[in-house]
Amino acid sequence: MKKAIIIGATSGIGWELAKIMSNNGYELGLTGRRVERLVSLANAQPGKVIHPQFMDVTEYEKSRQTLLELIQRMGGVDVIIINSGFGQISSKWEIEDKIIRTNAHGFAALANASYRYFIDERDANGHIVGISSLAAIRGSGLATTYNASKAFISSYMQGLRYRSMRKNRNIAITDIRPGFVETPMTEQNDFMFWVAPAEKAAQQIYDAIQKKKKVAYITKRWAIIAFLMRLIPDFIYGKNG
Ligand SMILES: NC(=O)c1ccc[n+]([C@@H]2O[C@H](COP(=O)([O-])OP(=O)(O)OC[C@H]3O[C@@H](n4cnc5c(N)ncnc54)[C@H](OP(=O)(O)O)[C@@H]3O)[C@@H](O)[C@H]2O)c1
């Protein structure tokens, strides 16, 4: 039986991905702060092996330790998906700080622990998946810190891929870049288009994981927007981005 851990599975994309992976026969370790939701998800999947685990990714050292303990409890893991994230449009430092602690520092702490686990314990036989965003492509005047944090995730994963290639240790690294997905995180957004239901986004993420893609836009057509985002000159983009 394949084993996977999803960091941040209590709602939205992580929640839907957990259901799909469980239905496809994965033994799962699921984490989040609202652990009672993970317990209810596990109870709703009778006969499936699910390990609910409390984790606050902003408690970096503790979350790394918790990840390793969860892996041990599961008797090993094949895929680690770091999906946890926070976003809010605000220039208040408390919000910016929370975004950086969750999306950048929290991500790096767990991606590093995952990489080390696959190198040290599994002879590089493993797969790390990070959920960045289309927001990783370019800076934003509105969601300045969120976009910067997602660029950090994308770049970190590219770096991990190169780090493993330099040592001829081919750990699979997948950078998932969603556009707009209907989840609690986007409930307050007033301007959105091509909004995908979380179930559809999770199914495409699952497919990208199975194919061990390096980068996947979710849904697929967001690759066109990513391409255009890179082309638009600053004097236009800056006024709208
Ligand atoms: N929805 C979109 O349009 C969209 C687009 C691009 C990228 N994304 C990314 O997709 C990922 C999932 O987001 P979503 O849209 O599904 O939103 P969501 O429903 O709000 O899910 C966020 C998940 O992250 C977890 N999380 C947040 N802060 C945490 C912390 N400090 N410690 C542990 N877990 C934490 C939450 O768990 P707890 O609150 O229970 O801890 C929850 O499970 C995020 O990385 C987001 O940036 C979303």
PDB file of C-alpha atoms and ligand atoms in Angstrom:
ATOM      1  CA  MET A   1       0.000   0.000   0.000  1.00  0.00           C
ATOM      2  CA  LYS A   2       1.359   3.450  -0.961  1.00  0.00           C
ATOM      3  CA  LYS A   3       1.710   5.927   1.878  1.00  0.00           C
ATOM      4  CA  ALA A   4       1.372   9.703   1.775  1.00  0.00           C
ATOM      5  CA  ILE A   5       1.335  12.604   4.206  1.00  0.00           C
ATOM      6  CA  ILE A   6      -0.671  15.751   3.481  1.00  0.00           C
ATOM      7  CA  ILE A   7       0.360  18.786   5.562  1.00  0.00           C
ATOM      8  CA  GLY A   8      -2.714  21.006   5.811  1.00  0.00           C
ATOM      9  CA  ALA A   9      -5.609  18.649   5.066  1.00  0.00           C
ATOM     10  CA  THR A  10      -8.331  20.151   7.274  1.00  0.00           C
ATOM     11  CA  SER A  11     -10.139  22.078   4.504  1.00  0.00           C
ATOM     12  CA  GLY A  12     -10.150  23.110   0.852  1.00  0.00           C
ATOM     13  CA  ILE A  13      -7.662  21.525  -1.527  1.00  0.00           C
ATOM     14  CA  GLY A  14      -5.922  19.361   1.109  1.00  0.00           C
ATOM     15  CA  TRP A  15      -9.243  17.986   2.344  1.00  0.00           C
ATOM     16  CA  GLU A  16     -10.389  17.005  -1.178  1.00  0.00           C
ATOM     17  CA  LEU A  17      -6.980  15.562  -2.057  1.00  0.00           C
ATOM     18  CA  ALA A  18      -7.087  13.446   1.117  1.00  0.00           C
ATOM     19  CA  LYS A  19     -10.436  11.933   0.069  1.00  0.00           C
ATOM     20  CA  ILE A  20      -9.164  11.172  -3.458  1.00  0.00           C
ATOM     21  CA  MET A  21      -5.929   9.601  -2.209  1.00  0.00           C
ATOM     22  CA  SER A  22      -7.739   7.563   0.417  1.00  0.00           C
ATOM     23  CA  ASN A  23     -10.206   6.304  -2.219  1.00  0.00           C
ATOM     24  CA  ASN A  24      -7.224   5.337  -4.377  1.00  0.00           C
ATOM     25  CA  GLY A  25      -5.833   3.084  -1.672  1.00  0.00           C
ATOM     26  CA  TYR A  26      -3.261   5.333   0.006  1.00  0.00           C
ATOM     27  CA  GLU A  27      -2.531   5.049   3.708  1.00  0.00           C
ATOM     28  CA  LEU A  28      -2.560   8.685   4.834  1.00  0.00           C
ATOM     29  CA  GLY A  29      -1.056  10.874   7.523  1.00  0.00           C
ATOM     30  CA  LEU A  30      -3.059  14.101   7.664  1.00  0.00           C
ATOM     31  CA  THR A  31      -2.086  17.212   9.578  1.00  0.00           C
ATOM     32  CA  GLY A  32      -3.508  20.602  10.559  1.00  0.00           C
ATOM     33  CA  ARG A  33      -4.418  22.616  13.635  1.00  0.00           C
ATOM     34  CA  ARG A  34      -8.133  21.716  13.444  1.00  0.00           C
ATOM     35  CA  VAL A  35      -7.352  18.076  14.131  1.00  0.00           C
ATOM     36  CA  GLU A  36     -11.007  17.277  14.979  1.00  0.00           C
ATOM     37  CA  ARG A  37     -11.806  17.776  11.279  1.00  0.00           C
ATOM     38  CA  LEU A  38      -9.168  15.182  10.378  1.00  0.00           C
ATOM     39  CA  VAL A  39     -10.684  12.743  12.860  1.00  0.00           C
ATOM     40  CA  SER A  40     -14.123  13.241  11.271  1.00  0.00           C
ATOM     41  CA  LEU A  41     -12.623  12.718   7.800  1.00  0.00           C
ATOM     42  CA  ALA A  42     -11.011   9.488   9.001  1.00  0.00           C
ATOM     43  CA  ASN A  43     -14.322   8.334  10.545  1.00  0.00           C
ATOM     44  CA  ALA A  44     -16.113   9.012   7.258  1.00  0.00           C
ATOM     45  CA  GLN A  45     -13.710   6.665   5.413  1.00  0.00           C
ATOM     46  CA  PRO A  46     -14.328   3.283   7.094  1.00  0.00           C
ATOM     47  CA  GLY A  47     -11.810   0.598   6.218  1.00  0.00           C
ATOM     48  CA  LYS A  48      -9.219   3.193   5.171  1.00  0.00           C
ATOM     49  CA  VAL A  49      -5.999   3.810   7.124  1.00  0.00           C
ATOM     50  CA  ILE A  50      -5.776   7.478   8.140  1.00  0.00           C
ATOM     51  CA  HIS A  51      -3.565   8.982  10.843  1.00  0.00           C
ATOM     52  CA  PRO A  52      -4.853  12.409  11.993  1.00  0.00           C
ATOM     53  CA  GLN A  53      -2.103  14.563  13.523  1.00  0.00           C
ATOM     54  CA  PHE A  54      -2.088  18.032  15.077  1.00  0.00           C
ATOM     55  CA  MET A  55       0.550  20.322  13.596  1.00  0.00           C
ATOM     56  CA  ASP A  56       1.110  24.068  13.568  1.00  0.00           C
ATOM     57  CA  VAL A  57       3.614  24.708  10.794  1.00  0.00           C
ATOM     58  CA  THR A  58       4.701  28.020  12.360  1.00  0.00           C
ATOM     59  CA  GLU A  59       6.175  26.045  15.280  1.00  0.00           C
ATOM     60  CA  TYR A  60       9.041  25.052  13.034  1.00  0.00           C
ATOM     61  CA  GLU A  61      11.139  22.753  15.192  1.00  0.00           C
ATOM     62  CA  LYS A  62       8.104  21.056  16.675  1.00  0.00           C
ATOM     63  CA  SER A  63       6.501  20.526  13.266  1.00  0.00           C
ATOM     64  CA  ARG A  64       9.687  18.919  11.910  1.00  0.00           C
ATOM     65  CA  GLN A  65       9.765  16.585  14.898  1.00  0.00           C
ATOM     66  CA  THR A  66       6.057  15.811  14.533  1.00  0.00           C
ATOM     67  CA  LEU A  67       6.545  14.995  10.842  1.00  0.00           C
ATOM     68  CA  LEU A  68       9.303  12.498  11.646  1.00  0.00           C
ATOM     69  CA  GLU A  69       7.223  10.919  14.427  1.00  0.00           C
ATOM     70  CA  LEU A  70       4.250  10.597  12.077  1.00  0.00           C
ATOM     71  CA  ILE A  71       6.441   8.951   9.434  1.00  0.00           C
ATOM     72  CA  GLN A  72       7.699   6.525  12.065  1.00  0.00           C
ATOM     73  CA  ARG A  73       4.150   5.768  13.233  1.00  0.00           C
ATOM     74  CA  MET A  74       3.182   5.012   9.604  1.00  0.00           C
ATOM     75  CA  GLY A  75       6.234   2.793   9.109  1.00  0.00           C
ATOM     76  CA  GLY A  76       7.581   5.064   6.342  1.00  0.00           C
ATOM     77  CA  VAL A  77       6.114   7.285   3.645  1.00  0.00           C
ATOM     78  CA  ASP A  78       6.402   7.575  -0.161  1.00  0.00           C
ATOM     79  CA  VAL A  79       4.945  11.031  -0.834  1.00  0.00           C
ATOM     80  CA  ILE A  80       4.920  14.187   1.331  1.00  0.00           C
ATOM     81  CA  ILE A  81       2.576  16.960   0.180  1.00  0.00           C
ATOM     82  CA  ILE A  82       3.119  20.368   1.797  1.00  0.00           C
ATOM     83  CA  ASN A  83      -0.181  22.121   1.172  1.00  0.00           C
ATOM     84  CA  SER A  84      -0.597  24.305   4.291  1.00  0.00           C
ATOM     85  CA  GLY A  85      -0.875  27.974   3.487  1.00  0.00           C
ATOM     86  CA  PHE A  86      -2.277  31.313   4.561  1.00  0.00           C
ATOM     87  CA  GLY A  87      -3.163  34.355   2.501  1.00  0.00           C
ATOM     88  CA  GLN A  88      -4.819  37.682   3.133  1.00  0.00           C
ATOM     89  CA  ILE A  89      -4.673  40.969   1.251  1.00  0.00           C
ATOM     90  CA  SER A  90      -3.281  43.400   3.791  1.00  0.00           C
ATOM     91  CA  SER A  91      -0.221  45.580   4.285  1.00  0.00           C
ATOM     92  CA  LYS A  92      -0.360  45.186   8.093  1.00  0.00           C
ATOM     93  CA  TRP A  93       2.871  43.685   9.384  1.00  0.00           C
ATOM     94  CA  GLU A  94       1.069  41.154  11.638  1.00  0.00           C
ATOM     95  CA  ILE A  95      -0.570  39.683   8.524  1.00  0.00           C
ATOM     96  CA  GLU A  96       2.619  39.812   6.439  1.00  0.00           C
ATOM     97  CA  ASP A  97       4.509  38.147   9.278  1.00  0.00           C
ATOM     98  CA  LYS A  98       1.911  35.373   9.528  1.00  0.00           C
ATOM     99  CA  ILE A  99       2.080  34.745   5.762  1.00  0.00           C
ATOM    100  CA  ILE A 100       5.882  34.519   5.839  1.00  0.00           C
ATOM    101  CA  ARG A 101       5.909  32.276   8.922  1.00  0.00           C
ATOM    102  CA  THR A 102       3.321  29.913   7.432  1.00  0.00           C
ATOM    103  CA  ASN A 103       4.160  29.860   3.718  1.00  0.00           C
ATOM    104  CA  ALA A 104       7.913  30.463   3.664  1.00  0.00           C
ATOM    105  CA  HIS A 105       9.516  29.518   6.993  1.00  0.00           C
ATOM    106  CA  GLY A 106       6.973  26.779   7.781  1.00  0.00           C
ATOM    107  CA  PHE A 107       7.279  25.368   4.274  1.00  0.00           C
ATOM    108  CA  ALA A 108      11.091  25.331   4.291  1.00  0.00           C
ATOM    109  CA  ALA A 109      11.245  23.660   7.713  1.00  0.00           C
ATOM    110  CA  LEU A 110       9.086  20.780   6.474  1.00  0.00           C
ATOM    111  CA  ALA A 111      10.513  20.549   2.948  1.00  0.00           C
ATOM    112  CA  ASN A 112      14.004  20.319   4.460  1.00  0.00           C
ATOM    113  CA  ALA A 113      12.899  17.590   6.901  1.00  0.00           C
ATOM    114  CA  SER A 114      11.189  15.698   4.049  1.00  0.00           C
ATOM    115  CA  TYR A 115      14.264  15.917   1.816  1.00  0.00           C
ATOM    116  CA  ARG A 116      16.549  14.736   4.596  1.00  0.00           C
ATOM    117  CA  TYR A 117      14.198  11.834   5.369  1.00  0.00           C
ATOM    118  CA  PHE A 118      14.148  10.646   1.741  1.00  0.00           C
ATOM    119  CA  ILE A 119      17.934  10.986   1.399  1.00  0.00           C
ATOM    120  CA  ASP A 120      18.915   9.499   4.771  1.00  0.00           C
ATOM    121  CA  GLU A 121      16.251   6.843   5.274  1.00  0.00           C
ATOM    122  CA  ARG A 122      14.960   5.938   1.824  1.00  0.00           C
ATOM    123  CA  ASP A 123      17.994   6.060  -0.448  1.00  0.00           C
ATOM    124  CA  ALA A 124      16.389   9.001  -2.312  1.00  0.00           C
ATOM    125  CA  ASN A 125      13.277   6.978  -3.103  1.00  0.00           C
ATOM    126  CA  GLY A 126      10.547   9.527  -2.473  1.00  0.00           C
ATOM    127  CA  HIS A 127       8.419  12.375  -3.731  1.00  0.00           C
ATOM    128  CA  ILE A 128       7.964  15.897  -2.308  1.00  0.00           C
ATOM    129  CA  VAL A 129       5.009  17.955  -3.497  1.00  0.00           C
ATOM    130  CA  GLY A 130       4.606  21.633  -2.642  1.00  0.00           C
ATOM    131  CA  ILE A 131       1.563  23.764  -3.340  1.00  0.00           C
ATOM    132  CA  SER A 132       2.825  27.124  -4.519  1.00  0.00           C
ATOM    133  CA  SER A 133       0.543  29.172  -6.752  1.00  0.00           C
ATOM    134  CA  LEU A 134       0.207  31.101  -9.957  1.00  0.00           C
ATOM    135  CA  ALA A 135       1.082  33.950  -7.606  1.00  0.00           C
ATOM    136  CA  ALA A 136       4.672  32.631  -7.670  1.00  0.00           C
ATOM    137  CA  ILE A 137       5.119  33.930 -11.220  1.00  0.00           C
ATOM    138  CA  ARG A 138       5.242  37.657 -10.482  1.00  0.00           C
ATOM    139  CA  GLY A 139       5.085  40.212  -7.664  1.00  0.00           C
ATOM    140  CA  SER A 140       1.782  41.810  -6.695  1.00  0.00           C
ATOM    141  CA  GLY A 141       0.944  45.277  -5.431  1.00  0.00           C
ATOM    142  CA  LEU A 142      -2.146  43.871  -3.717  1.00  0.00           C
ATOM    143  CA  ALA A 143      -0.978  40.546  -2.301  1.00  0.00           C
ATOM    144  CA  THR A 144       2.688  41.528  -2.021  1.00  0.00           C
ATOM    145  CA  THR A 145       3.730  39.119   0.732  1.00  0.00           C
ATOM    146  CA  TYR A 146       1.577  36.218  -0.431  1.00  0.00           C
ATOM    147  CA  ASN A 147       3.077  36.316  -3.932  1.00  0.00           C
ATOM    148  CA  ALA A 148       6.587  36.628  -2.510  1.00  0.00           C
ATOM    149  CA  SER A 149       5.983  33.645  -0.211  1.00  0.00           C
ATOM    150  CA  LYS A 150       4.751  31.516  -3.117  1.00  0.00           C
ATOM    151  CA  ALA A 151       7.767  32.520  -5.243  1.00  0.00           C
ATOM    152  CA  PHE A 152       9.889  31.315  -2.308  1.00  0.00           C
ATOM    153  CA  ILE A 153       8.133  27.918  -2.378  1.00  0.00           C
ATOM    154  CA  SER A 154       8.574  27.507  -6.152  1.00  0.00           C
ATOM    155  CA  SER A 155      12.217  28.504  -6.049  1.00  0.00           C
ATOM    156  CA  TYR A 156      12.892  26.306  -2.999  1.00  0.00           C
ATOM    157  CA  MET A 157      11.461  23.276  -4.783  1.00  0.00           C
ATOM    158  CA  GLN A 158      13.421  23.975  -7.945  1.00  0.00           C
ATOM    159  CA  GLY A 159      16.524  24.210  -5.755  1.00  0.00           C
ATOM    160  CA  LEU A 160      15.722  20.910  -4.015  1.00  0.00           C
ATOM    161  CA  ARG A 161      15.383  19.255  -7.424  1.00  0.00           C
ATOM    162  CA  TYR A 162      18.795  20.587  -8.464  1.00  0.00           C
ATOM    163  CA  ARG A 163      20.306  19.624  -5.087  1.00  0.00           C
ATOM    164  CA  SER A 164      19.199  16.038  -5.579  1.00  0.00           C
ATOM    165  CA  MET A 165      20.330  16.021  -9.258  1.00  0.00           C
ATOM    166  CA  ARG A 166      23.806  17.310  -8.300  1.00  0.00           C
ATOM    167  CA  LYS A 167      24.210  14.236  -6.113  1.00  0.00           C
ATOM    168  CA  ASN A 168      22.596  11.856  -8.604  1.00  0.00           C
ATOM    169  CA  ARG A 169      19.823  11.254  -6.094  1.00  0.00           C
ATOM    170  CA  ASN A 170      16.635  11.694  -8.059  1.00  0.00           C
ATOM    171  CA  ILE A 171      13.983  12.552  -5.526  1.00  0.00           C
ATOM    172  CA  ALA A 172      10.810  13.551  -7.390  1.00  0.00           C
ATOM    173  CA  ILE A 173       9.824  17.171  -6.718  1.00  0.00           C
ATOM    174  CA  THR A 174       6.474  18.538  -7.901  1.00  0.00           C
ATOM    175  CA  ASP A 175       5.554  22.221  -7.831  1.00  0.00           C
ATOM    176  CA  ILE A 176       1.760  22.610  -7.964  1.00  0.00           C
ATOM    177  CA  ARG A 177       0.615  26.060  -9.123  1.00  0.00           C
ATOM    178  CA  PRO A 178      -3.126  26.583  -8.745  1.00  0.00           C
ATOM    179  CA  GLY A 179      -4.968  29.556 -10.210  1.00  0.00           C
ATOM    180  CA  PHE A 180      -8.257  30.284  -8.417  1.00  0.00           C
ATOM    181  CA  VAL A 181      -9.842  27.428  -6.476  1.00  0.00           C
ATOM    182  CA  GLU A 182     -13.075  27.626  -4.506  1.00  0.00           C
ATOM    183  CA  THR A 183     -11.992  27.086  -0.871  1.00  0.00           C
ATOM    184  CA  PRO A 184     -12.336  28.868   2.497  1.00  0.00           C
ATOM    185  CA  MET A 185      -9.159  30.822   1.605  1.00  0.00           C
ATOM    186  CA  THR A 186     -10.771  32.481  -1.415  1.00  0.00           C
ATOM    187  CA  GLU A 187     -14.215  33.074   0.134  1.00  0.00           C
ATOM    188  CA  GLN A 188     -13.497  36.788   0.639  1.00  0.00           C
ATOM    189  CA  ASN A 189     -12.014  37.385  -2.851  1.00  0.00           C
ATOM    190  CA  ASP A 190     -14.236  39.693  -4.893  1.00  0.00           C
ATOM    191  CA  PHE A 191     -12.386  39.388  -8.225  1.00  0.00           C
ATOM    192  CA  MET A 192     -11.870  35.852  -9.504  1.00  0.00           C
ATOM    193  CA  PHE A 193     -12.266  34.015 -12.810  1.00  0.00           C
ATOM    194  CA  TRP A 194     -11.849  30.446 -14.069  1.00  0.00           C
ATOM    195  CA  VAL A 195     -12.580  29.379 -10.477  1.00  0.00           C
ATOM    196  CA  ALA A 196     -12.245  25.603 -10.116  1.00  0.00           C
ATOM    197  CA  PRO A 197     -14.212  23.591  -7.552  1.00  0.00           C
ATOM    198  CA  ALA A 198     -11.807  22.167  -4.954  1.00  0.00           C
ATOM    199  CA  GLU A 199     -12.706  18.592  -6.024  1.00  0.00           C
ATOM    200  CA  LYS A 200     -11.650  19.255  -9.633  1.00  0.00           C
ATOM    201  CA  ALA A 201      -8.430  20.978  -8.548  1.00  0.00           C
ATOM    202  CA  ALA A 202      -7.601  18.084  -6.197  1.00  0.00           C
ATOM    203  CA  GLN A 203      -8.199  15.510  -8.954  1.00  0.00           C
ATOM    204  CA  GLN A 204      -5.797  17.345 -11.283  1.00  0.00           C
ATOM    205  CA  ILE A 205      -3.243  17.601  -8.454  1.00  0.00           C
ATOM    206  CA  TYR A 206      -3.599  13.859  -7.841  1.00  0.00           C
ATOM    207  CA  ASP A 207      -3.003  13.167 -11.562  1.00  0.00           C
ATOM    208  CA  ALA A 208       0.087  15.432 -11.579  1.00  0.00           C
ATOM    209  CA  ILE A 209       1.448  13.567  -8.534  1.00  0.00           C
ATOM    210  CA  GLN A 210       0.930  10.192 -10.236  1.00  0.00           C
ATOM    211  CA  LYS A 211       2.827  11.470 -13.290  1.00  0.00           C
ATOM    212  CA  LYS A 212       5.561  12.931 -11.030  1.00  0.00           C
ATOM    213  CA  LYS A 213       5.329  16.212 -12.956  1.00  0.00           C
ATOM    214  CA  LYS A 214       7.917  18.886 -12.164  1.00  0.00           C
ATOM    215  CA  VAL A 215       5.410  21.734 -12.451  1.00  0.00           C
ATOM    216  CA  ALA A 216       1.632  21.561 -12.862  1.00  0.00           C
ATOM    217  CA  TYR A 217      -0.829  24.405 -13.347  1.00  0.00           C
ATOM    218  CA  ILE A 218      -4.214  23.756 -11.754  1.00  0.00           C
ATOM    219  CA  THR A 219      -6.465  23.857 -13.648  1.00  0.00           C
ATOM    220  CA  LYS A 220      -4.362  23.253 -16.730  1.00  0.00           C
ATOM    221  CA  ARG A 221      -5.471  26.339 -18.646  1.00  0.00           C
ATOM    222  CA  TRP A 222      -3.805  28.574 -16.047  1.00  0.00           C
ATOM    223  CA  ALA A 223      -0.547  27.793 -17.880  1.00  0.00           C
ATOM    224  CA  ILE A 224      -1.740  30.294 -20.513  1.00  0.00           C
ATOM    225  CA  ILE A 225      -2.163  33.038 -17.889  1.00  0.00           C
ATOM    226  CA  ALA A 226       1.265  32.186 -16.428  1.00  0.00           C
ATOM    227  CA  PHE A 227       2.771  32.645 -19.886  1.00  0.00           C
ATOM    228  CA  LEU A 228       1.003  36.001 -20.408  1.00  0.00           C
ATOM    229  CA  MET A 229       1.872  37.212 -16.891  1.00  0.00           C
ATOM    230  CA  ARG A 230       5.547  36.988 -17.784  1.00  0.00           C
ATOM    231  CA  LEU A 231       5.106  38.996 -20.991  1.00  0.00           C
ATOM    232  CA  ILE A 232       3.095  42.008 -19.809  1.00  0.00           C
ATOM    233  CA  PRO A 233       5.355  45.040 -19.346  1.00  0.00           C
ATOM    234  CA  ASP A 234       5.726  46.638 -15.896  1.00  0.00           C
ATOM    235  CA  PHE A 235       3.970  49.890 -16.842  1.00  0.00           C
ATOM    236  CA  ILE A 236       0.755  47.909 -17.476  1.00  0.00           C
ATOM    237  CA  TYR A 237       1.205  45.092 -14.957  1.00  0.00           C
ATOM    238  CA  GLY A 238       2.145  47.387 -12.077  1.00  0.00           C
ATOM    239  CA  LYS A 239      -1.168  49.249 -12.273  1.00  0.00           C
ATOM    240  CA  ASN A 240      -3.246  46.071 -12.240  1.00  0.00           C
ATOM    241  CA  GLY A 241      -1.179  43.273 -10.668  1.00  0.00           C
TER     242      GLY A 241
HETATM  243  N1  LIG B   1      -7.663  28.473  -3.164  1.00  0.00           N
HETATM  244  C1  LIG B   1      -6.907  29.007  -4.116  1.00  0.00           C
HETATM  245  O1  LIG B   1      -7.406  29.688  -5.048  1.00  0.00           O
HETATM  246  C2  LIG B   1      -5.423  28.782  -4.101  1.00  0.00           C
HETATM  247  C3  LIG B   1      -4.686  29.240  -5.205  1.00  0.00           C
HETATM  248  C4  LIG B   1      -3.317  29.034  -5.228  1.00  0.00           C
HETATM  249  C5  LIG B   1      -2.694  28.374  -4.181  1.00  0.00           C
HETATM  250  N2  LIG B   1      -3.434  27.951  -3.110  1.00  0.00           N
HETATM  251  C6  LIG B   1      -2.731  27.280  -2.032  1.00  0.00           C
HETATM  252  O2  LIG B   1      -3.329  26.027  -1.791  1.00  0.00           O
HETATM  253  C7  LIG B   1      -3.081  25.634  -0.442  1.00  0.00           C
HETATM  254  C8  LIG B   1      -4.376  25.183   0.212  1.00  0.00           C
HETATM  255  O3  LIG B   1      -5.221  26.301   0.345  1.00  0.00           O
HETATM  256  P1  LIG B   1      -6.803  26.241   0.276  1.00  0.00           P
HETATM  257  O4  LIG B   1      -7.210  27.174  -0.804  1.00  0.00           O
HETATM  258  O5  LIG B   1      -7.274  24.844   0.233  1.00  0.00           O
HETATM  259  O6  LIG B   1      -7.177  26.980   1.655  1.00  0.00           O
HETATM  260  P2  LIG B   1      -7.733  26.461   3.065  1.00  0.00           P
HETATM  261  O7  LIG B   1      -8.997  25.725   2.876  1.00  0.00           O
HETATM  262  O8  LIG B   1      -7.725  27.681   3.911  1.00  0.00           O
HETATM  263  O9  LIG B   1      -6.630  25.423   3.561  1.00  0.00           O
HETATM  264  C9  LIG B   1      -5.440  25.814   4.168  1.00  0.00           C
HETATM  265  C10 LIG B   1      -4.855  24.631   4.882  1.00  0.00           C
HETATM  266  O10 LIG B   1      -3.595  25.054   5.457  1.00  0.00           O
HETATM  267  C11 LIG B   1      -3.581  24.712   6.823  1.00  0.00           C
HETATM  268  N3  LIG B   1      -2.818  25.686   7.609  1.00  0.00           N
HETATM  269  C12 LIG B   1      -2.863  27.040   7.549  1.00  0.00           C
HETATM  270  N4  LIG B   1      -2.076  27.583   8.481  1.00  0.00           N
HETATM  271  C13 LIG B   1      -1.515  26.544   9.167  1.00  0.00           C
HETATM  272  C14 LIG B   1      -0.622  26.440  10.263  1.00  0.00           C
HETATM  273  N5  LIG B   1      -0.124  27.519  10.872  1.00  0.00           N
HETATM  274  N6  LIG B   1      -0.273  25.204  10.683  1.00  0.00           N
HETATM  275  C15 LIG B   1      -0.767  24.102  10.083  1.00  0.00           C
HETATM  276  N7  LIG B   1      -1.614  24.124   9.056  1.00  0.00           N
HETATM  277  C16 LIG B   1      -1.986  25.332   8.601  1.00  0.00           C
HETATM  278  C17 LIG B   1      -5.042  24.744   7.264  1.00  0.00           C
HETATM  279  O11 LIG B   1      -5.198  23.910   8.408  1.00  0.00           O
HETATM  280  P3  LIG B   1      -5.582  24.471   9.877  1.00  0.00           P
HETATM  281  O12 LIG B   1      -6.175  25.851   9.699  1.00  0.00           O
HETATM  282  O13 LIG B   1      -6.537  23.467  10.413  1.00  0.00           O
HETATM  283  O14 LIG B   1      -4.286  24.472  10.611  1.00  0.00           O
HETATM  284  C18 LIG B   1      -5.728  24.148   6.034  1.00  0.00           C
HETATM  285  O15 LIG B   1      -5.725  22.752   6.107  1.00  0.00           O
HETATM  286  C19 LIG B   1      -2.436  26.838   0.237  1.00  0.00           C
HETATM  287  O16 LIG B   1      -1.033  26.673   0.280  1.00  0.00           O
HETATM  288  C20 LIG B   1      -2.789  27.995  -0.693  1.00  0.00           C
HETATM  289  O17 LIG B   1      -1.880  29.058  -0.597  1.00  0.00           O
HETATM  290  C21 LIG B   1      -4.781  28.135  -3.045  1.00  0.00           C
END
